[in-house]
CSV table of C-alpha atoms in Angstrom, one decimal:
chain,number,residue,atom,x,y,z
J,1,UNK,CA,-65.3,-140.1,-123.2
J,2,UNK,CA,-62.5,-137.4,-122.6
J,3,UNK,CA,-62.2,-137.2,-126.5
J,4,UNK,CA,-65.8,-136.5,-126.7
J,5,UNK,CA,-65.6,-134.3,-123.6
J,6,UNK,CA,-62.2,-132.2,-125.3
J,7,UNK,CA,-64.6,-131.8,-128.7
J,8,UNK,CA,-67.5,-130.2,-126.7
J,9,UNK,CA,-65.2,-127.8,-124.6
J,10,UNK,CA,-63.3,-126.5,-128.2
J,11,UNK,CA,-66.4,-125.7,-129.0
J,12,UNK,CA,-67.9,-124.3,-125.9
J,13,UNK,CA,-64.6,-122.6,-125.9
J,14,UNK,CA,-64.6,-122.9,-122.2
J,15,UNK,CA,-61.1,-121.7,-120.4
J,16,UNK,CA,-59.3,-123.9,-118.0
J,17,UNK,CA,-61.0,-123.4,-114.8
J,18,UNK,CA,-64.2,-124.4,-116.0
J,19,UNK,CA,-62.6,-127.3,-118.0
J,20,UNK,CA,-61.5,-128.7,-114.2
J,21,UNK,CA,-64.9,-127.9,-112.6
J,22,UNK,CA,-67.2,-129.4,-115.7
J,23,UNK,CA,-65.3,-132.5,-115.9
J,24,UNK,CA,-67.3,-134.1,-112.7
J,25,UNK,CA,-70.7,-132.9,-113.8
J,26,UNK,CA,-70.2,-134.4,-117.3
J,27,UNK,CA,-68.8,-137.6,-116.4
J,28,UNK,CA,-72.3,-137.7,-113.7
J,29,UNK,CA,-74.1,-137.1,-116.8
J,30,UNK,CA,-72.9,-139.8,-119.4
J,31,UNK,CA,-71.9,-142.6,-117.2
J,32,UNK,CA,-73.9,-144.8,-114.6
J,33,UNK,CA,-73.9,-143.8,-111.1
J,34,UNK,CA,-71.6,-146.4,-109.8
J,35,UNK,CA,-68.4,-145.8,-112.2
J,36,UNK,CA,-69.7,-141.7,-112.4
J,37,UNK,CA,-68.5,-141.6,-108.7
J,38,UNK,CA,-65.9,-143.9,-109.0
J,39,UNK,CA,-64.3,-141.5,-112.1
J,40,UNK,CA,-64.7,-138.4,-110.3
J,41,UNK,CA,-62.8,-139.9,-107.4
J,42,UNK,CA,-59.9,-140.7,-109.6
J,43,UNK,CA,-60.2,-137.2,-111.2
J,44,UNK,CA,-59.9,-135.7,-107.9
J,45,UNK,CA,-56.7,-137.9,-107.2
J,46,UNK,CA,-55.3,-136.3,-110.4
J,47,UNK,CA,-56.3,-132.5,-109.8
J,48,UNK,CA,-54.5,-132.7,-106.7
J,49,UNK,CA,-51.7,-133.5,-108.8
J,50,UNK,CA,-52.0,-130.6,-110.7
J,51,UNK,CA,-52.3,-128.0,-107.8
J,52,UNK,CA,-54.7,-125.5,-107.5
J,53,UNK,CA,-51.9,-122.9,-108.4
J,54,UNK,CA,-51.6,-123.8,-112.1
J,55,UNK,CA,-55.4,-123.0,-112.6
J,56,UNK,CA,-55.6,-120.0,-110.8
J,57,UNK,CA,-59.1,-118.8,-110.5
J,58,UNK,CA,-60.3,-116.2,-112.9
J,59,UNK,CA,-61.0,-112.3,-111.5
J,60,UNK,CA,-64.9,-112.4,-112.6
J,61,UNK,CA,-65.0,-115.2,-109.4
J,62,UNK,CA,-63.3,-112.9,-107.0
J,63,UNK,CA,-64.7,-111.2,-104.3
J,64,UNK,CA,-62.9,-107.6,-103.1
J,65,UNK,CA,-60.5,-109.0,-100.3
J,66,UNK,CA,-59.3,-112.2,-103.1
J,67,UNK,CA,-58.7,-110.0,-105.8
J,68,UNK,CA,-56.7,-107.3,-103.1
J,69,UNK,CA,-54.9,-110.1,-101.9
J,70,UNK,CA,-54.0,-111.5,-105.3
J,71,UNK,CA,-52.2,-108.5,-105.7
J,72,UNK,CA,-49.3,-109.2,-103.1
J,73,UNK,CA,-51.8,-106.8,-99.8
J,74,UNK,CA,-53.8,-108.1,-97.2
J,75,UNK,CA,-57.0,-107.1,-96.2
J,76,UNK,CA,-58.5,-106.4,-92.8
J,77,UNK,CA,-62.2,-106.6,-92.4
J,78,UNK,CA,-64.7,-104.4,-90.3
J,79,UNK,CA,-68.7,-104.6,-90.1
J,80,UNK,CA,-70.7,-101.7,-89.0
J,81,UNK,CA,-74.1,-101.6,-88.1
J,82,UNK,CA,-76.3,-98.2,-89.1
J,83,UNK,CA,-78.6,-96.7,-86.9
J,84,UNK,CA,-81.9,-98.3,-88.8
J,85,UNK,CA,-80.0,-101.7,-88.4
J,86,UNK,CA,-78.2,-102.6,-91.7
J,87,UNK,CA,-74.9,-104.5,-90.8
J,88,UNK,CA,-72.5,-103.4,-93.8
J,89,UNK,CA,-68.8,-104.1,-94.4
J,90,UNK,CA,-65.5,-101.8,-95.1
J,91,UNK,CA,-62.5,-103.3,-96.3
J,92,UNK,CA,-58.9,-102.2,-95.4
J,93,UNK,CA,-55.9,-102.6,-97.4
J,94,UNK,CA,-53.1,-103.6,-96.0
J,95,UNK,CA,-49.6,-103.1,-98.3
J,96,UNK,CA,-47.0,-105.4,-97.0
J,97,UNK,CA,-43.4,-104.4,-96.2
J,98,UNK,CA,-44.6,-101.2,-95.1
J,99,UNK,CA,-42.7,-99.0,-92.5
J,100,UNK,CA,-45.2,-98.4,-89.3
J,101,UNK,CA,-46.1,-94.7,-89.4
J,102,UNK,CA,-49.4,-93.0,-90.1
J,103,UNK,CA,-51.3,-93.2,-93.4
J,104,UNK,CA,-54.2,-91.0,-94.0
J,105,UNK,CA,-57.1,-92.8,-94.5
J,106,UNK,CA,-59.1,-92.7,-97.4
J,107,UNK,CA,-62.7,-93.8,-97.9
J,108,UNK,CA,-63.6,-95.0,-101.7
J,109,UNK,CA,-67.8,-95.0,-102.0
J,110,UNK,CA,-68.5,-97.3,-105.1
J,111,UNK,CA,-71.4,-96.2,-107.6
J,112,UNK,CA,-74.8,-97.5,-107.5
J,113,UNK,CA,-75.8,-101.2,-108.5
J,114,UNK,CA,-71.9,-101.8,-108.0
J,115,UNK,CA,-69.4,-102.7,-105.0
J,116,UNK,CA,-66.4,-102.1,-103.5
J,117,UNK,CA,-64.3,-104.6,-106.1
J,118,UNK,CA,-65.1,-101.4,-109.0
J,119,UNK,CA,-61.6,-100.2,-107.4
J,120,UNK,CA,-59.9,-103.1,-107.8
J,121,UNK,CA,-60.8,-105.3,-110.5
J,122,UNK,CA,-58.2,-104.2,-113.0
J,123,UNK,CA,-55.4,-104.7,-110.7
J,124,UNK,CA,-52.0,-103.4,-109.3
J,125,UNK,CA,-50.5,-100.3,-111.1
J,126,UNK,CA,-54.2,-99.5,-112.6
J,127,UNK,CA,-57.2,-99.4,-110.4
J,128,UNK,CA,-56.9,-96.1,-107.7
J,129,UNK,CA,-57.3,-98.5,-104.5
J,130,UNK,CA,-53.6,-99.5,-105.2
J,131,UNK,CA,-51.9,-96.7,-106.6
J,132,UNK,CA,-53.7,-94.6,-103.6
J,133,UNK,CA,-52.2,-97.4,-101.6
J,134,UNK,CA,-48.8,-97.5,-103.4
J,135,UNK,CA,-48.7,-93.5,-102.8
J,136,UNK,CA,-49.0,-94.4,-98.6
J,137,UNK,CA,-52.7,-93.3,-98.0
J,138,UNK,CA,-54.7,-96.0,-96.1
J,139,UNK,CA,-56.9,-96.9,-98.3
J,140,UNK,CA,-60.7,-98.0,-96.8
J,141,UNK,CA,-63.0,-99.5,-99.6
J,142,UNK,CA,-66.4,-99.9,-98.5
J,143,UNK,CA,-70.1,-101.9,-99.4
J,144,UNK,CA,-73.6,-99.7,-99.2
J,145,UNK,CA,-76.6,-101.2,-98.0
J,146,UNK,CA,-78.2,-103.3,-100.9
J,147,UNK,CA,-75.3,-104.3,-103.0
J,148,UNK,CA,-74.2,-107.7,-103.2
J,149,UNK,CA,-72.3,-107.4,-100.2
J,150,UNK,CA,-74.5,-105.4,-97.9
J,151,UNK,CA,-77.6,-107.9,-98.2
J,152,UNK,CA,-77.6,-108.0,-93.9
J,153,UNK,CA,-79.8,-106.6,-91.3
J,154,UNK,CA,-80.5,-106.8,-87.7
J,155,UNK,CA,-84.1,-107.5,-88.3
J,156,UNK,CA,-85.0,-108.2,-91.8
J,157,UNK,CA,-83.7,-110.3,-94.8
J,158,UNK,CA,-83.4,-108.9,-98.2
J,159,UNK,CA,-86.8,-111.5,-99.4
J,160,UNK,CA,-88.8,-108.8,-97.1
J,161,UNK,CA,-89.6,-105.8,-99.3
J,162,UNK,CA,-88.6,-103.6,-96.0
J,163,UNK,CA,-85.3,-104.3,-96.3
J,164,UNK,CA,-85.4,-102.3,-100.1
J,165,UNK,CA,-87.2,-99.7,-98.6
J,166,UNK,CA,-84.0,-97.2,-98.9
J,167,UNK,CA,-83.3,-94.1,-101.2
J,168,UNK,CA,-80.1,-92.5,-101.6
J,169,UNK,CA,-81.0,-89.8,-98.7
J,170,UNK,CA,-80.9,-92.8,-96.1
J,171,UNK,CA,-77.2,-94.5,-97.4
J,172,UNK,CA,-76.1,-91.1,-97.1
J,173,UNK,CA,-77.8,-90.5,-93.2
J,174,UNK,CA,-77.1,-93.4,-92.4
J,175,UNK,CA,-74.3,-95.6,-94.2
J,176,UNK,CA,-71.9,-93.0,-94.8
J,177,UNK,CA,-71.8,-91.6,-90.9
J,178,UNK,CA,-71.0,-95.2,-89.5
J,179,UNK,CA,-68.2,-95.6,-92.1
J,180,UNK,CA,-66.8,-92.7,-91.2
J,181,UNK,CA,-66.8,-93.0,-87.5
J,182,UNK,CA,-65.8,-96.8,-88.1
J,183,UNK,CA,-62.7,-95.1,-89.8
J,184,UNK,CA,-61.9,-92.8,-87.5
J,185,UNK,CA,-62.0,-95.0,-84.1
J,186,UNK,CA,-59.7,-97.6,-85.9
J,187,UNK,CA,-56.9,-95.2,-87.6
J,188,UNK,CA,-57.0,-92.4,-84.8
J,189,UNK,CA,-56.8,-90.3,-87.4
J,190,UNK,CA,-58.6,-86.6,-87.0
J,191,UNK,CA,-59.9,-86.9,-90.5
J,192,UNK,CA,-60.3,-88.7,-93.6
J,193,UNK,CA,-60.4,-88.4,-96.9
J,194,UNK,CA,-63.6,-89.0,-99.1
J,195,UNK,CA,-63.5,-90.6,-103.2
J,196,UNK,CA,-66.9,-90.8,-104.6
J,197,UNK,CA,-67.8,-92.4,-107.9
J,198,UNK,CA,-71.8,-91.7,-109.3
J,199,UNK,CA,-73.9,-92.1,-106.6
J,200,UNK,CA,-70.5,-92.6,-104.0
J,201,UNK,CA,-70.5,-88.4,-105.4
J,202,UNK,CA,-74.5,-88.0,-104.5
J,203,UNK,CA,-74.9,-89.5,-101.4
J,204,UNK,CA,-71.6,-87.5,-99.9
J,205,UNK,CA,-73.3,-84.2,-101.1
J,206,UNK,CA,-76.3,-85.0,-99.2
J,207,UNK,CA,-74.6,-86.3,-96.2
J,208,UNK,CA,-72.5,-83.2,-95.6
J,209,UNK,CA,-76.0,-81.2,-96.0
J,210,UNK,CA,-78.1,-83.3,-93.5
J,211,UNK,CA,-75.3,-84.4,-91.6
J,212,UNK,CA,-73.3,-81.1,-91.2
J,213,UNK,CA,-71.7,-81.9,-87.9
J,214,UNK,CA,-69.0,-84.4,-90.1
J,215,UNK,CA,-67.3,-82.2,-92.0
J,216,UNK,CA,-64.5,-81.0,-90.4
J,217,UNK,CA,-64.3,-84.7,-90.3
J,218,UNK,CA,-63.5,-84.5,-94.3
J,219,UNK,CA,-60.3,-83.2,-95.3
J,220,UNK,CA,-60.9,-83.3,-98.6
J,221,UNK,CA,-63.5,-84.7,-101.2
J,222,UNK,CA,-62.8,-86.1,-105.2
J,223,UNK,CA,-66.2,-86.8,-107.0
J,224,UNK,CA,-66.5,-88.1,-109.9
J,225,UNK,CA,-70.1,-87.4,-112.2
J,226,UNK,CA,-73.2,-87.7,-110.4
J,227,UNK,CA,-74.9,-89.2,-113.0
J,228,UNK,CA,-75.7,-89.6,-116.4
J,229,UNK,CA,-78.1,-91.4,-118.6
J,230,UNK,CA,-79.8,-91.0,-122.0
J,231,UNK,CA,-83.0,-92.7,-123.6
J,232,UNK,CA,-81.8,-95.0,-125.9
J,233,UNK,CA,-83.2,-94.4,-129.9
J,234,UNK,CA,-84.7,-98.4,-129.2
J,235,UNK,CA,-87.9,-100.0,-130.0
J,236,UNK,CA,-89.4,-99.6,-126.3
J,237,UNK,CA,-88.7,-95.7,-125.3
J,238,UNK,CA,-91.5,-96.0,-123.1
J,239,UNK,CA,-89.6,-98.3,-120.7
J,240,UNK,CA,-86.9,-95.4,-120.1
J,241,UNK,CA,-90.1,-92.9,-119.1
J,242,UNK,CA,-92.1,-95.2,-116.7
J,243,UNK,CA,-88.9,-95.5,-114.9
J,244,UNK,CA,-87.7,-92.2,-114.7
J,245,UNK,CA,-84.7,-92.5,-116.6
J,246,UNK,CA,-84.2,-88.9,-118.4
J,247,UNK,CA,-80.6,-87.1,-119.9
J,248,UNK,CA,-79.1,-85.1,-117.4
């Protein structure tokens, strides 16, 4: 059985991790129930010999406050709830061995379909949540409404086609004004400053428009490209019009 089991993964090429967390599921599958549950048992008797350290799990599991805390920081977490009653989270990276003193804060707005781990998926010494961190800014990553991290509401749940009923105008009305003030009543600090990446860069534009009374709350702004796309020489061009999607 683990012969045939070591064949299958060299040729599933399957990494380590998974090798532990398959081995249950296939020895359920080719053996009878009685000795399947008696085998997993014993495998669990050996993992926990092994330790959880030497198969550490792999980035692609990790949500933003693992992979931040991975890298040597902790994390503090704070939840905000907008005015039309979407309960989102900011995360706050805290570097250890750190002299108290102030840190300007920093607010990182990810792109669209993405999340606050874009900043921090490559790591210490690359991604700009740590070397912003590393330079002594305090460094506030947060989650828009309808990402895989904002999925929460006061009212409604994201199976209720309500709850999608958002454009950019309203994460930019009302996301970006309770991050902000969520910032600002924690640090102290007068002002923050503002990193926007695609439609992080969009939605500030239109919140210091419609929202004008924030910025002197902004002490300064780095956007990246709003946004970019272009139809595709493919079989299907017609896709790209009925949605909308033009070069810019």
């Amino acid at each position: 059985l683990f012969v045939t089991y070591c064949v299958l993964i060299r040729l599933l090429k399957m990494n380590k991790v998974l090798w532990i967390y398959m081995m249950p599921v296939f020895i359920v599958c080719v053996s009878p129930v009685p000795s399947g549950i008696s085998s997993i048992v014993h495998l669990i008797k050996q993992w926990s010999l092994l330790g959880v350290d030497d198969y550490p799990m792999p980035k692609e599991f990790l949500n933003t406050q693992e992979l931040i805390k991975r890298e040597g920081y902790d994390v503090e977490i704070h939840e905000v709830t907008t005015e039309d009653g979407y309960i989102l989270t900011l995360t706050r990276m805290v570097p250890k061995d750190v002299p108290p003193g102030p840190r300007a804060p920093v607010m990182l707005v990810h792109g669209v379909v993405a999340a606050s781990d874009q900043w921090v998926l490559r790591g210490k010494h690359q991604d700009l949540a740590f070397l912003l961190s590393d330079q002594g800014f305090d460094v506030w990553l947060v989650d828009a409404r309808g990402n895989v991290n904002g999925r929460r509401h006061k009212h409604l749940s994201p199976g209720d086609p309500r709850f999608w009923d958002f454009t950019f105008t309203e994460s930019a009305l009302y996301d970006l004004p309770a991050f902000v003030d969520c910032i600002l009543n924690v640090t102290g600090a007068p002002k923050i400053g503002y990193i926007g990446h695609s439609m992080g860069t969009t939605i500030f534009f239109i919140f210091a428009s419609m929202r004008p009374e924030y910025n002197s709350k902004i002490f300064w702004i780095r956007s990246s490209r709003t946004s970019w796309a272009k139809i595709p020489d493919g079989p299907d061009p017609d896709v790209c019009d009925e949605n909308d999607v033009h070069e810019a």
